[in-house]
PDB file of C-alpha atoms and ligand atoms in Angstrom:
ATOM      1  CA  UNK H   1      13.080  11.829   5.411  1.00 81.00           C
ATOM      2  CA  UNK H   2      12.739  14.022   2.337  1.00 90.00           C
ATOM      3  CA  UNK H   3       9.807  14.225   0.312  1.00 92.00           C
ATOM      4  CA  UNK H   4       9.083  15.368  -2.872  1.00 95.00           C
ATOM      5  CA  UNK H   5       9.971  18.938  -2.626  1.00 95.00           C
ATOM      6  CA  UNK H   6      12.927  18.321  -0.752  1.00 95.00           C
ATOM      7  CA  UNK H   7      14.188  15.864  -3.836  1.00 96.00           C
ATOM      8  CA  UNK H   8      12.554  18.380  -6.547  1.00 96.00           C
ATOM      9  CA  UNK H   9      15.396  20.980  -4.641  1.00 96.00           C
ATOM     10  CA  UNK H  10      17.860  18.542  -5.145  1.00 97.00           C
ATOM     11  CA  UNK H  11      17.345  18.025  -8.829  1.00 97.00           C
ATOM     12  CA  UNK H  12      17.177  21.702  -9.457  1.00 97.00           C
ATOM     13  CA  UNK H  13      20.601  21.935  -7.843  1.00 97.00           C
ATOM     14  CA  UNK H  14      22.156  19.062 -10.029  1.00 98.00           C
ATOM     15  CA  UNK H  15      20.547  20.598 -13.343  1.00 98.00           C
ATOM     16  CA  UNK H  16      22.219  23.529 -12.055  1.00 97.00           C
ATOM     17  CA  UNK H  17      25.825  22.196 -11.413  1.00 98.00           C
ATOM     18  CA  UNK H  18      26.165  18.707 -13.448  1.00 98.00           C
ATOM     19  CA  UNK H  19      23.818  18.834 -16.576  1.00 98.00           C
ATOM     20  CA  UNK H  20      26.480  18.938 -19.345  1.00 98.00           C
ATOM     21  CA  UNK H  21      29.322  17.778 -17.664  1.00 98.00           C
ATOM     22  CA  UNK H  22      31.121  14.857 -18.357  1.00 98.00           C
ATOM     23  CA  UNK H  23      32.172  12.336 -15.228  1.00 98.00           C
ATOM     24  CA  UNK H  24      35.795  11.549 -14.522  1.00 98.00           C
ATOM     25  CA  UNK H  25      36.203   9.129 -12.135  1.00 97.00           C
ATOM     26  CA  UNK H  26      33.807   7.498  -9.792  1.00 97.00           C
ATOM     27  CA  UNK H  27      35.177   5.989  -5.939  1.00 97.00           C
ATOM     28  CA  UNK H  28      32.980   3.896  -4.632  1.00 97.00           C
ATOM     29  CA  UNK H  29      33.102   4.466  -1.074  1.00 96.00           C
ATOM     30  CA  UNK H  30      30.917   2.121   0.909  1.00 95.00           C
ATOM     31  CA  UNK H  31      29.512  -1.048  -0.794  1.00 94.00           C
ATOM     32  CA  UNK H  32      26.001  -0.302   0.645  1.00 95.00           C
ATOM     33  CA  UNK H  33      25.220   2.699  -1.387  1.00 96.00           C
ATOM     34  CA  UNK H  34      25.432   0.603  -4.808  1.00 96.00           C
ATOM     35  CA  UNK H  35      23.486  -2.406  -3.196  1.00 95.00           C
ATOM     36  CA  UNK H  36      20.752  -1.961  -5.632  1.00 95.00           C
ATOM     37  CA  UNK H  37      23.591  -1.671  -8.429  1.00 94.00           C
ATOM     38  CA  UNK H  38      23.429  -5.750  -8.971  1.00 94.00           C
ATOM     39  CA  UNK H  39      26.591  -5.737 -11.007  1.00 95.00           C
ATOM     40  CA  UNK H  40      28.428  -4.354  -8.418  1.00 96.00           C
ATOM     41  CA  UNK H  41      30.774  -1.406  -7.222  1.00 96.00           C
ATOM     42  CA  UNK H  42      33.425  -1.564  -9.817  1.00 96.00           C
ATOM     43  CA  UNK H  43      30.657  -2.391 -12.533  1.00 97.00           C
ATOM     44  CA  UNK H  44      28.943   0.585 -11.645  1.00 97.00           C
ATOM     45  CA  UNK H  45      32.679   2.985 -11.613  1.00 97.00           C
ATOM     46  CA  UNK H  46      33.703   0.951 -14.812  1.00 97.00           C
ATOM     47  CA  UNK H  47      30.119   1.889 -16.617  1.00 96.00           C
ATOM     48  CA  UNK H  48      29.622   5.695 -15.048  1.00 97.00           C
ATOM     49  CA  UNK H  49      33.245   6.153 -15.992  1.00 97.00           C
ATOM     50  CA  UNK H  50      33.337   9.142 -19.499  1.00 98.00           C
ATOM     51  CA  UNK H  51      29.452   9.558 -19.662  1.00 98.00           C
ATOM     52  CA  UNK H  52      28.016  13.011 -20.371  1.00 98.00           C
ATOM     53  CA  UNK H  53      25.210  13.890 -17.955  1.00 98.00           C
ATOM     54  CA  UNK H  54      22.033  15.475 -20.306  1.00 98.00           C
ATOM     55  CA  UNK H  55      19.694  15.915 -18.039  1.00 98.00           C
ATOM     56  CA  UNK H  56      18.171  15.824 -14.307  1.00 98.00           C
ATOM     57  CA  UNK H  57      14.573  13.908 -13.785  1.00 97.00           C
ATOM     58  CA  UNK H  58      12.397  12.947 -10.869  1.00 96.00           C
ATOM     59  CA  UNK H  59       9.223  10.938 -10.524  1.00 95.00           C
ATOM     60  CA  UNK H  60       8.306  11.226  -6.619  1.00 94.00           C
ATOM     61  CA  UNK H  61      11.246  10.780  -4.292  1.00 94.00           C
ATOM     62  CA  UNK H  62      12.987   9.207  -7.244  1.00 96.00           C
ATOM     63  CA  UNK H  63      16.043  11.352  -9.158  1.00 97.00           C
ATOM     64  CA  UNK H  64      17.729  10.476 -12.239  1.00 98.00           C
ATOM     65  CA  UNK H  65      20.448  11.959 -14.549  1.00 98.00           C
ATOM     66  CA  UNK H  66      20.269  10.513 -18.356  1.00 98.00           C
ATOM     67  CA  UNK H  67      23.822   9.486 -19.104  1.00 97.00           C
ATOM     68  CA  UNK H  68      23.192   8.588 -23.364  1.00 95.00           C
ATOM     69  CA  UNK H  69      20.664   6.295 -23.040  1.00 97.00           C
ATOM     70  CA  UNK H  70      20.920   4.829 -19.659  1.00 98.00           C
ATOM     71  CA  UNK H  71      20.504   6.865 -16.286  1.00 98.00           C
ATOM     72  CA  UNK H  72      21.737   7.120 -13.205  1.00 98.00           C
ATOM     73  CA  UNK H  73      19.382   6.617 -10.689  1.00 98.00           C
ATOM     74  CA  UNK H  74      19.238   7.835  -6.882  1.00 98.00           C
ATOM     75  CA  UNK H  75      17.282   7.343  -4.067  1.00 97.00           C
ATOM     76  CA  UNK H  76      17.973   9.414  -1.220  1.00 95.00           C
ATOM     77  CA  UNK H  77      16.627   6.956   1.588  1.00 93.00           C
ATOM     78  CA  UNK H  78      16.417   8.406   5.216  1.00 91.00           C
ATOM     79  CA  UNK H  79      19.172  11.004   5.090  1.00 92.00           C
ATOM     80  CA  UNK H  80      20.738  10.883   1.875  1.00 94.00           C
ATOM     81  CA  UNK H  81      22.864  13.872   0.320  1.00 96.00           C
ATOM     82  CA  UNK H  82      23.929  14.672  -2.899  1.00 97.00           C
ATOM     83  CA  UNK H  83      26.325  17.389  -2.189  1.00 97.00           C
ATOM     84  CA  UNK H  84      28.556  19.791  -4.853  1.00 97.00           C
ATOM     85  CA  UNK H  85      31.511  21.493  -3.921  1.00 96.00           C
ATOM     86  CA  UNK H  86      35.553  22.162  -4.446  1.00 97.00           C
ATOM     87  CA  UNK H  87      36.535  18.701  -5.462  1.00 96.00           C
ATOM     88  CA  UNK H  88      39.944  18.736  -3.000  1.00 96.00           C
ATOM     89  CA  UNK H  89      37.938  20.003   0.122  1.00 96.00           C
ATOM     90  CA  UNK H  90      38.280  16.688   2.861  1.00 96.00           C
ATOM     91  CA  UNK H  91      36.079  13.882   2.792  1.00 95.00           C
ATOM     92  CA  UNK H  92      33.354  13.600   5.629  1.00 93.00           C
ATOM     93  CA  UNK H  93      32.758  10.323   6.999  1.00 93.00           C
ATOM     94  CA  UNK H  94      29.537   9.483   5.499  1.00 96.00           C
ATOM     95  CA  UNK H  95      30.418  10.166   1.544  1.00 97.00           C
ATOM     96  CA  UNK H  96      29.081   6.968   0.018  1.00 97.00           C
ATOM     97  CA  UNK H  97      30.142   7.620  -3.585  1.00 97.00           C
ATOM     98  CA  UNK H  98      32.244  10.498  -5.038  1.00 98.00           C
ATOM     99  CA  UNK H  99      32.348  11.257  -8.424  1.00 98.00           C
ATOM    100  CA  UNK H 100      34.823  14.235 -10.332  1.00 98.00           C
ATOM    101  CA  UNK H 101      33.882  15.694 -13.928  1.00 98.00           C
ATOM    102  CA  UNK H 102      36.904  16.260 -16.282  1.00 98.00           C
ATOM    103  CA  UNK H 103      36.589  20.303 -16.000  1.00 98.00           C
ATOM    104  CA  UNK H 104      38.106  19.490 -12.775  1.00 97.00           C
ATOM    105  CA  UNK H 105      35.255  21.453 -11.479  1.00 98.00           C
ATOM    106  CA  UNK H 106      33.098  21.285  -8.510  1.00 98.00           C
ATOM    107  CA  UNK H 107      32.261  17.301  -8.020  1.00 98.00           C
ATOM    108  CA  UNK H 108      29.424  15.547  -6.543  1.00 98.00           C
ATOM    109  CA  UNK H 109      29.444  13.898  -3.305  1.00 98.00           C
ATOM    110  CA  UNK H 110      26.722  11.019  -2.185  1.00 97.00           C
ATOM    111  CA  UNK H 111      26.450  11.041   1.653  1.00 96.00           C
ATOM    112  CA  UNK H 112      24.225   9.281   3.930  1.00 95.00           C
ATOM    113  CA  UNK H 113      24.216   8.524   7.693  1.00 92.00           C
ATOM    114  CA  UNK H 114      22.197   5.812   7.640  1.00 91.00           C
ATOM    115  CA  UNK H 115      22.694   4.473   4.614  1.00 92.00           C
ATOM    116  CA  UNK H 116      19.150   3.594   3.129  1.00 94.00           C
ATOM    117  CA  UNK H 117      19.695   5.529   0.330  1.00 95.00           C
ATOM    118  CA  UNK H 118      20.963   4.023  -3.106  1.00 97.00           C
ATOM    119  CA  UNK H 119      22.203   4.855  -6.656  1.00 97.00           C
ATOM    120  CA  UNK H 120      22.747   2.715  -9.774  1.00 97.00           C
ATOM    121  CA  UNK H 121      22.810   2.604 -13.101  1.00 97.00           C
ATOM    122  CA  UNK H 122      20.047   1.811 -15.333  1.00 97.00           C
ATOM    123  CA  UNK H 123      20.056   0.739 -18.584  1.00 97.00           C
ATOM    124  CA  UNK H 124      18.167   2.196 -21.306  1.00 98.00           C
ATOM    125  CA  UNK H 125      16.646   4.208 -18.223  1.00 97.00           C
ATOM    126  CA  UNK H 126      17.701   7.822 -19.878  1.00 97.00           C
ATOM    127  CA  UNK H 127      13.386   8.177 -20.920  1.00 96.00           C
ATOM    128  CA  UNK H 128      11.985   6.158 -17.459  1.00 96.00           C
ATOM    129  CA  UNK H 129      14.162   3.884 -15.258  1.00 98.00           C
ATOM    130  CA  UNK H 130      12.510   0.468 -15.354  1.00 96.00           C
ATOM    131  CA  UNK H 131      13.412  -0.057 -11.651  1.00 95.00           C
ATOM    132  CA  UNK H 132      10.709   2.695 -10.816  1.00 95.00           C
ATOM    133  CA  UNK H 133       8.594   2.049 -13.327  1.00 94.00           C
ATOM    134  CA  UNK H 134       5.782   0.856 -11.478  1.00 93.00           C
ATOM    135  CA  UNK H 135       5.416   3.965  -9.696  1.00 95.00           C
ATOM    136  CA  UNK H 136       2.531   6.321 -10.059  1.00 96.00           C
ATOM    137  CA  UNK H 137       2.966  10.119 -11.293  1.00 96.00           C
ATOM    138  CA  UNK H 138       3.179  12.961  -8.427  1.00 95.00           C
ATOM    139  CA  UNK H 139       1.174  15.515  -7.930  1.00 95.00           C
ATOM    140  CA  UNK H 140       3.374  17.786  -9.603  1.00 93.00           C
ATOM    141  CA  UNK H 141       3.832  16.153 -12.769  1.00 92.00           C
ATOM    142  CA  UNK H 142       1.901  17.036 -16.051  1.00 92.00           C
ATOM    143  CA  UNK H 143       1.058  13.007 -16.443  1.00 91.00           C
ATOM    144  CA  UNK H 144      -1.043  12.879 -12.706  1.00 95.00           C
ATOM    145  CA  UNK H 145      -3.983  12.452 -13.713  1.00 96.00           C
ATOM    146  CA  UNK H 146      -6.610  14.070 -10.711  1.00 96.00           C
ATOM    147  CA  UNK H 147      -9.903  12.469 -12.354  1.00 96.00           C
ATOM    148  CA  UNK H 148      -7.971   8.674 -12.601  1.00 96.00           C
ATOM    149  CA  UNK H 149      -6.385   8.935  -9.132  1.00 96.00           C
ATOM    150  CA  UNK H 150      -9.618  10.045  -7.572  1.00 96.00           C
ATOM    151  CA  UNK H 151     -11.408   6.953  -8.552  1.00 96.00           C
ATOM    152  CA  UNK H 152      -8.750   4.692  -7.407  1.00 95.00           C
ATOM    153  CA  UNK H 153      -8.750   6.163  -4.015  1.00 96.00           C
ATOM    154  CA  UNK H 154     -12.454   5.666  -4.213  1.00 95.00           C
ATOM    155  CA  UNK H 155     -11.962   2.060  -4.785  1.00 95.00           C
ATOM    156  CA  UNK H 156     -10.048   1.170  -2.258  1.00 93.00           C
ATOM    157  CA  UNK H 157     -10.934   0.403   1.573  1.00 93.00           C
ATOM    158  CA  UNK H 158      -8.203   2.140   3.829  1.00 95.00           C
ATOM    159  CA  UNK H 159      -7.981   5.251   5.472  1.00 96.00           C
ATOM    160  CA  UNK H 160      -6.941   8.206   3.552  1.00 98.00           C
ATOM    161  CA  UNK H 161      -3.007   8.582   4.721  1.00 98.00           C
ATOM    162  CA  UNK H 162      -2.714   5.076   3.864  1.00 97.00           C
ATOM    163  CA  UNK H 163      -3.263   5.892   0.348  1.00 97.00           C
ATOM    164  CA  UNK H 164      -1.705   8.666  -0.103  1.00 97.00           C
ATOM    165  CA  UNK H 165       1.567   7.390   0.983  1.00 96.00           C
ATOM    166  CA  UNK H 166       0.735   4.266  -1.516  1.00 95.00           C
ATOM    167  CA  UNK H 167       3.518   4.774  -4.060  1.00 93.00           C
ATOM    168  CA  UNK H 168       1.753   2.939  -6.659  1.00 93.00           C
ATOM    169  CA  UNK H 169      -1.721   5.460  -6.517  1.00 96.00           C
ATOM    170  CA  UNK H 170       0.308   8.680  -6.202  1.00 96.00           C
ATOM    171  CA  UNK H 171       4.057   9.057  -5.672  1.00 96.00           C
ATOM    172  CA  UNK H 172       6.402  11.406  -3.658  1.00 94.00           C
ATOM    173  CA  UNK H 173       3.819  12.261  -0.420  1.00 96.00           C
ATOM    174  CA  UNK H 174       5.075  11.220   2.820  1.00 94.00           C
ATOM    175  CA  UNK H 175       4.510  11.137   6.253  1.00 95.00           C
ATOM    176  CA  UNK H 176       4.873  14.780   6.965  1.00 95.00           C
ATOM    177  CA  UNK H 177       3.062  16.223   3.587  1.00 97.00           C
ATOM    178  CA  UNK H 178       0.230  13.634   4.155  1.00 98.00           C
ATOM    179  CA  UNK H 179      -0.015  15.101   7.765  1.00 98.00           C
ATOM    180  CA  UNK H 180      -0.633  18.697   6.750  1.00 98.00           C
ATOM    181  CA  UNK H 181      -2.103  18.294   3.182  1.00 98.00           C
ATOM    182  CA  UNK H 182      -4.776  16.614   5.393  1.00 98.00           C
ATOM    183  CA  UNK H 183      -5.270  19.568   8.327  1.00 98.00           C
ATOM    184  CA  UNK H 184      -5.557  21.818   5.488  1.00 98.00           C
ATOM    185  CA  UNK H 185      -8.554  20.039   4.017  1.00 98.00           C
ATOM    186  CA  UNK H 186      -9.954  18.904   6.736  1.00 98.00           C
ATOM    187  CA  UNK H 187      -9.905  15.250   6.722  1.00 98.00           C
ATOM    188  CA  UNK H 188      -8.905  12.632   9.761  1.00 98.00           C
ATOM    189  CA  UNK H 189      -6.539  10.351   8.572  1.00 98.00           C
ATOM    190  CA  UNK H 190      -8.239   7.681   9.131  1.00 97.00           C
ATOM    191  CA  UNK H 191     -11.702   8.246   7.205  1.00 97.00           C
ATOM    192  CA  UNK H 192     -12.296   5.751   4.451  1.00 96.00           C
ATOM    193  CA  UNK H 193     -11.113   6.397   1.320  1.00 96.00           C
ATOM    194  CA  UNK H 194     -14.073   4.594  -0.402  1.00 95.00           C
ATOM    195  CA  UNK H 195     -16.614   6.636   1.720  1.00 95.00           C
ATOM    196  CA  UNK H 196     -15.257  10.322   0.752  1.00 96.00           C
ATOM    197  CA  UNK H 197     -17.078  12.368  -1.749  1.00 96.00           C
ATOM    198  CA  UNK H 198     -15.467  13.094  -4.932  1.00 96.00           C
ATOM    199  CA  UNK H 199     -15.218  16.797  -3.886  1.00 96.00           C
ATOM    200  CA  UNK H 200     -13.025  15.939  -0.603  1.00 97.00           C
ATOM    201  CA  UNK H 201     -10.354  14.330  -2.611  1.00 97.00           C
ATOM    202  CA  UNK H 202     -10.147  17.098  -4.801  1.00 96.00           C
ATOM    203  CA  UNK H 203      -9.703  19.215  -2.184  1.00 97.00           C
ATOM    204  CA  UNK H 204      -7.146  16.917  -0.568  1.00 98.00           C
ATOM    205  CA  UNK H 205      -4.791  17.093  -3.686  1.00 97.00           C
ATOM    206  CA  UNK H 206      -5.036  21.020  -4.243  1.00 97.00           C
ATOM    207  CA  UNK H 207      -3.754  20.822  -0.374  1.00 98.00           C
ATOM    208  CA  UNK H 208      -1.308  18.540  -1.056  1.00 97.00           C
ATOM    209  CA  UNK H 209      -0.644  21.182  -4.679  1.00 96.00           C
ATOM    210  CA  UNK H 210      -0.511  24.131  -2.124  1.00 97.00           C
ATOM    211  CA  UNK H 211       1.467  22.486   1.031  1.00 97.00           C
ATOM    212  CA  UNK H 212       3.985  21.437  -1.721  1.00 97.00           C
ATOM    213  CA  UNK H 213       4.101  24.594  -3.796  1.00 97.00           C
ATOM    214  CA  UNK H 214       4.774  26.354  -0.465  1.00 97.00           C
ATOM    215  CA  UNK H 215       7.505  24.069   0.538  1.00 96.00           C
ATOM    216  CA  UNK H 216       9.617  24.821  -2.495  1.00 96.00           C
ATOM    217  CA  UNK H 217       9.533  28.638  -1.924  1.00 96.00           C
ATOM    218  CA  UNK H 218      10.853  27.957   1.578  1.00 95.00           C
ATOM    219  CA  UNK H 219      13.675  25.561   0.273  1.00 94.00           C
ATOM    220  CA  UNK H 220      11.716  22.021   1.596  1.00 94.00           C
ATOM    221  CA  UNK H 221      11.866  21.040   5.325  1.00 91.00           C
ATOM    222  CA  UNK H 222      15.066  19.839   7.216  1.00 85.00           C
ATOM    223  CA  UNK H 223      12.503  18.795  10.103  1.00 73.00           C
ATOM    224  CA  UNK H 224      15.813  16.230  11.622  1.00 69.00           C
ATOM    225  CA  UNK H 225      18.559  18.485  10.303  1.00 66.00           C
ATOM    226  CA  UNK H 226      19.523  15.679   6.953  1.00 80.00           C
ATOM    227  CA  UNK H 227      17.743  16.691   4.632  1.00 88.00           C
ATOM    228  CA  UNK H 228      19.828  19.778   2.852  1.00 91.00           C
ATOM    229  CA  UNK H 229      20.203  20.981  -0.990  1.00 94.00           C
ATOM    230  CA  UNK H 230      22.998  20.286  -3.356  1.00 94.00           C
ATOM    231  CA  UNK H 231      24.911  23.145  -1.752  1.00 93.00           C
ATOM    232  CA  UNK H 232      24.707  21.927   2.184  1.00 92.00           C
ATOM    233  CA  UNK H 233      21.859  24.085   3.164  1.00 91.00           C
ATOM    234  CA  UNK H 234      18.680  23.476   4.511  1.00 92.00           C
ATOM    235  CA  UNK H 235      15.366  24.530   4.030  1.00 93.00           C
ATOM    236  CA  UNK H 236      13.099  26.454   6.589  1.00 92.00           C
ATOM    237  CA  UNK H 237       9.481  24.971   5.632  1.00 94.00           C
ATOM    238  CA  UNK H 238       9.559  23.105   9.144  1.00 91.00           C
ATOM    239  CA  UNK H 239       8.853  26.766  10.709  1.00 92.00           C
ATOM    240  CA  UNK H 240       5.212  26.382   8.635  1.00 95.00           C
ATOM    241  CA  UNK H 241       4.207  23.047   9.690  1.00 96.00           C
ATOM    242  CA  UNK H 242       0.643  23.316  11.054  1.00 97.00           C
ATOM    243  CA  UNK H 243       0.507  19.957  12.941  1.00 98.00           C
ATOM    244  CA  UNK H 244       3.562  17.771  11.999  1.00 96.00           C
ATOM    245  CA  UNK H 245       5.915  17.275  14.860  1.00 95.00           C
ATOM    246  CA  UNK H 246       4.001  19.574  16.844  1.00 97.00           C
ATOM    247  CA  UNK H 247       2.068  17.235  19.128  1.00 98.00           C
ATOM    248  CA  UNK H 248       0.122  19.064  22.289  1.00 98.00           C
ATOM    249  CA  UNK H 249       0.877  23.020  20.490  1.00 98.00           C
ATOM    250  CA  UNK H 250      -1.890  24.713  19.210  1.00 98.00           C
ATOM    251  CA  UNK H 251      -3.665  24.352  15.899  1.00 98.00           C
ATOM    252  CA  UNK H 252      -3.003  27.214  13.881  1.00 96.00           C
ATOM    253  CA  UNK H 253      -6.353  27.320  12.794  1.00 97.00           C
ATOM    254  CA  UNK H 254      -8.498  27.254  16.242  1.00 98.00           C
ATOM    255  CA  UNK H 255      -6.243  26.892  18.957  1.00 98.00           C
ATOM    256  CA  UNK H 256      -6.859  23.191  20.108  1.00 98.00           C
ATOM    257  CA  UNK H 257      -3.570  21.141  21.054  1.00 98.00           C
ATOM    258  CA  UNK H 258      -2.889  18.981  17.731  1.00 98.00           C
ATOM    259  CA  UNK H 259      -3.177  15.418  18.947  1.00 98.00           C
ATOM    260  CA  UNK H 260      -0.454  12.170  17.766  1.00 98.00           C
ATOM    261  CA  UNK H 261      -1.752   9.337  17.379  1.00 97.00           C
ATOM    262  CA  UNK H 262       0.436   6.049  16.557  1.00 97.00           C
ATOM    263  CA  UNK H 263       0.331   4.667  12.240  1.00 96.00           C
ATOM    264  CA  UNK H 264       2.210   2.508  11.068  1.00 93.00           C
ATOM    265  CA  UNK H 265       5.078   2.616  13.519  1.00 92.00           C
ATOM    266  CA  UNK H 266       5.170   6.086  13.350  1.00 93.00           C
ATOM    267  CA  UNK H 267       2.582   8.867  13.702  1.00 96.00           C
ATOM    268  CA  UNK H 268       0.115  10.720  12.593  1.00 98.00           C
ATOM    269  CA  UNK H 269      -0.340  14.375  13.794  1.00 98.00           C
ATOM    270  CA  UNK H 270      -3.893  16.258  13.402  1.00 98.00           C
ATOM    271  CA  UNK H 271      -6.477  18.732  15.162  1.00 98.00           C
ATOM    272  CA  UNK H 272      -9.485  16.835  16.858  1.00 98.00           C
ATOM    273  CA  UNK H 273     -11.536  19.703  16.439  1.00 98.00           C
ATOM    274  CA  UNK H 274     -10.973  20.769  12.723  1.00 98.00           C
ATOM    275  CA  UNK H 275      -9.970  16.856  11.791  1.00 98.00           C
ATOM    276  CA  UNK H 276     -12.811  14.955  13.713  1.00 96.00           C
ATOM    277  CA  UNK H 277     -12.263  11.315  13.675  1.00 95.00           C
ATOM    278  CA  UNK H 278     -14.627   9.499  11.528  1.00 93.00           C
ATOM    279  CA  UNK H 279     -17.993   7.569  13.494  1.00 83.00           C
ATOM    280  CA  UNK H 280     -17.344   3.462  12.830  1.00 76.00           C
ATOM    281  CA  UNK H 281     -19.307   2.139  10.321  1.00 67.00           C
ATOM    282  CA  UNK H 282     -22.609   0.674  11.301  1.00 63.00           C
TER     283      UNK H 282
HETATM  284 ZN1   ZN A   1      -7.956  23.020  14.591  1.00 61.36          ZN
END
């Protein structure tokens, strides 16, 4: 599933290739991808129809391009695309939504295999879509606020990876960011989040800074082969993962295998020896 560097790709592709175009036609493909688009398919065509795009946003795995003073918003889901290319090459199976620009130039192509992601539009969203609203500031935006965050995750009772994949404390970690920003500072993710020092979570967020900032260079990770840029390629980031997926190989760091452990239906990956798991509570 991407994460935020794999979207932050993504937008740097469509500011790239569809900042100050203006969209041509829009063909709905497959209802599902506009589900979240209340007014509907040919609402959505009807309204995306002859707007210039100005600009290309994100706010954690959230992407937006202002269209006047509305935006259109996407969510990329499991294994969502947005793809650019020669506008008469075939159409793949999974293109949700296709939309042309009227310098008959490359277009852009919404595909997803499993269809969890979404786009819409959303008025008077150009500034901050009100459907994401509610969601916290990343770690690589100049509004996260380290000091504020820090006491929140102080406040709360649950294990560290819960809250950093808590959209409304800090916005665009997941699963496999959460895994190593936490081997590189040390932490089990399960300690407390109300019993770590104010120093730890520091550390924790220039890991998740670093893990992030490293990410990018390497073009994000395409750990199950969906997650690629605007222009079909993937990144090679997975090749760096220190414990992520890599269940019974060695830790980088000392050599003992990384151990998986079940979370929330899925898993969390970490190294018993460098991430010891926190004593219970008296
Ligand atoms: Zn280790």
């Amino acid at each position: 599933m991407p994460e935020l560097p794999e979207v932050e790709i993504v937008r740097r592709g469509l500011e790239r290739h569809v900042v100050g175009r203006t969209i041509d036609s829009v063909q709905p493909l497959h209802p599902r991808a506009l589900r979240r688009h209340l007014a509907g398919p040919d609402d959505f065509a009807a309204a995306v129809r002859g707007r210039k795009v100005t600009g290309a946003l994100r706010r954690g795995k959230y992407l937006w391009l202002p269209v006047g003073e509305d935006a259109l918003l996407a969510h990329l889901g499991m294994s969502g695309q947005l793809l650019i290319g020669d506008p008469s090459r075939p159409l793949t199976p999974h293109v949700r939504v296709r939309l042309t620009f009227t310098d008959s130039g490359p277009d852009l192509r919404f595909s997803d295999q499993r269809t969890f992601g979404h786009l819409s539009l959303a008025a008077g969203g150009a500034v901050m879509p009100a459907p994401i609203a509610h969601i916290a500031p990343d770690p690589l935006e100049p509004a996260f606020d380290l000091a504020a965050v820090t006491a929140r995750i102080r406040s709360r009772r649950t294990g560290i990876k819960r809250a950093l994949l808590d959209q409304s404390l800090v916005s665009g970690i997941g699963n496999i960011y959460a895994d190593e920003a936490l081997w590189r500072a040390r932490l089990h993710w399960a300690r407390e989040s109300q019993l770590l020092r104010p120093d730890a979570v520091t550390r924790l967020f220039a890991a998740v800074q670093e893990v992030f900032a490293e990410s990018l260079s390497a073009g994000g990770t395409t750990f199950d082969s969906l997650y690629v840029n605007v222009n079909g390629e993937g990144g090679y980031f997975e090749r760096s993962l220190a414990v992520y997926g890599r269940a019974g190989q060695p830790c980088r760091r000392c050599g003992t295998p990384v151990r998986r452990d079940p979370f929330m239906n899925r898993s969390a990956f970490s190294c018993p020896k460098c991430q010891p798991r926190p004593r219970p509570r008296p």
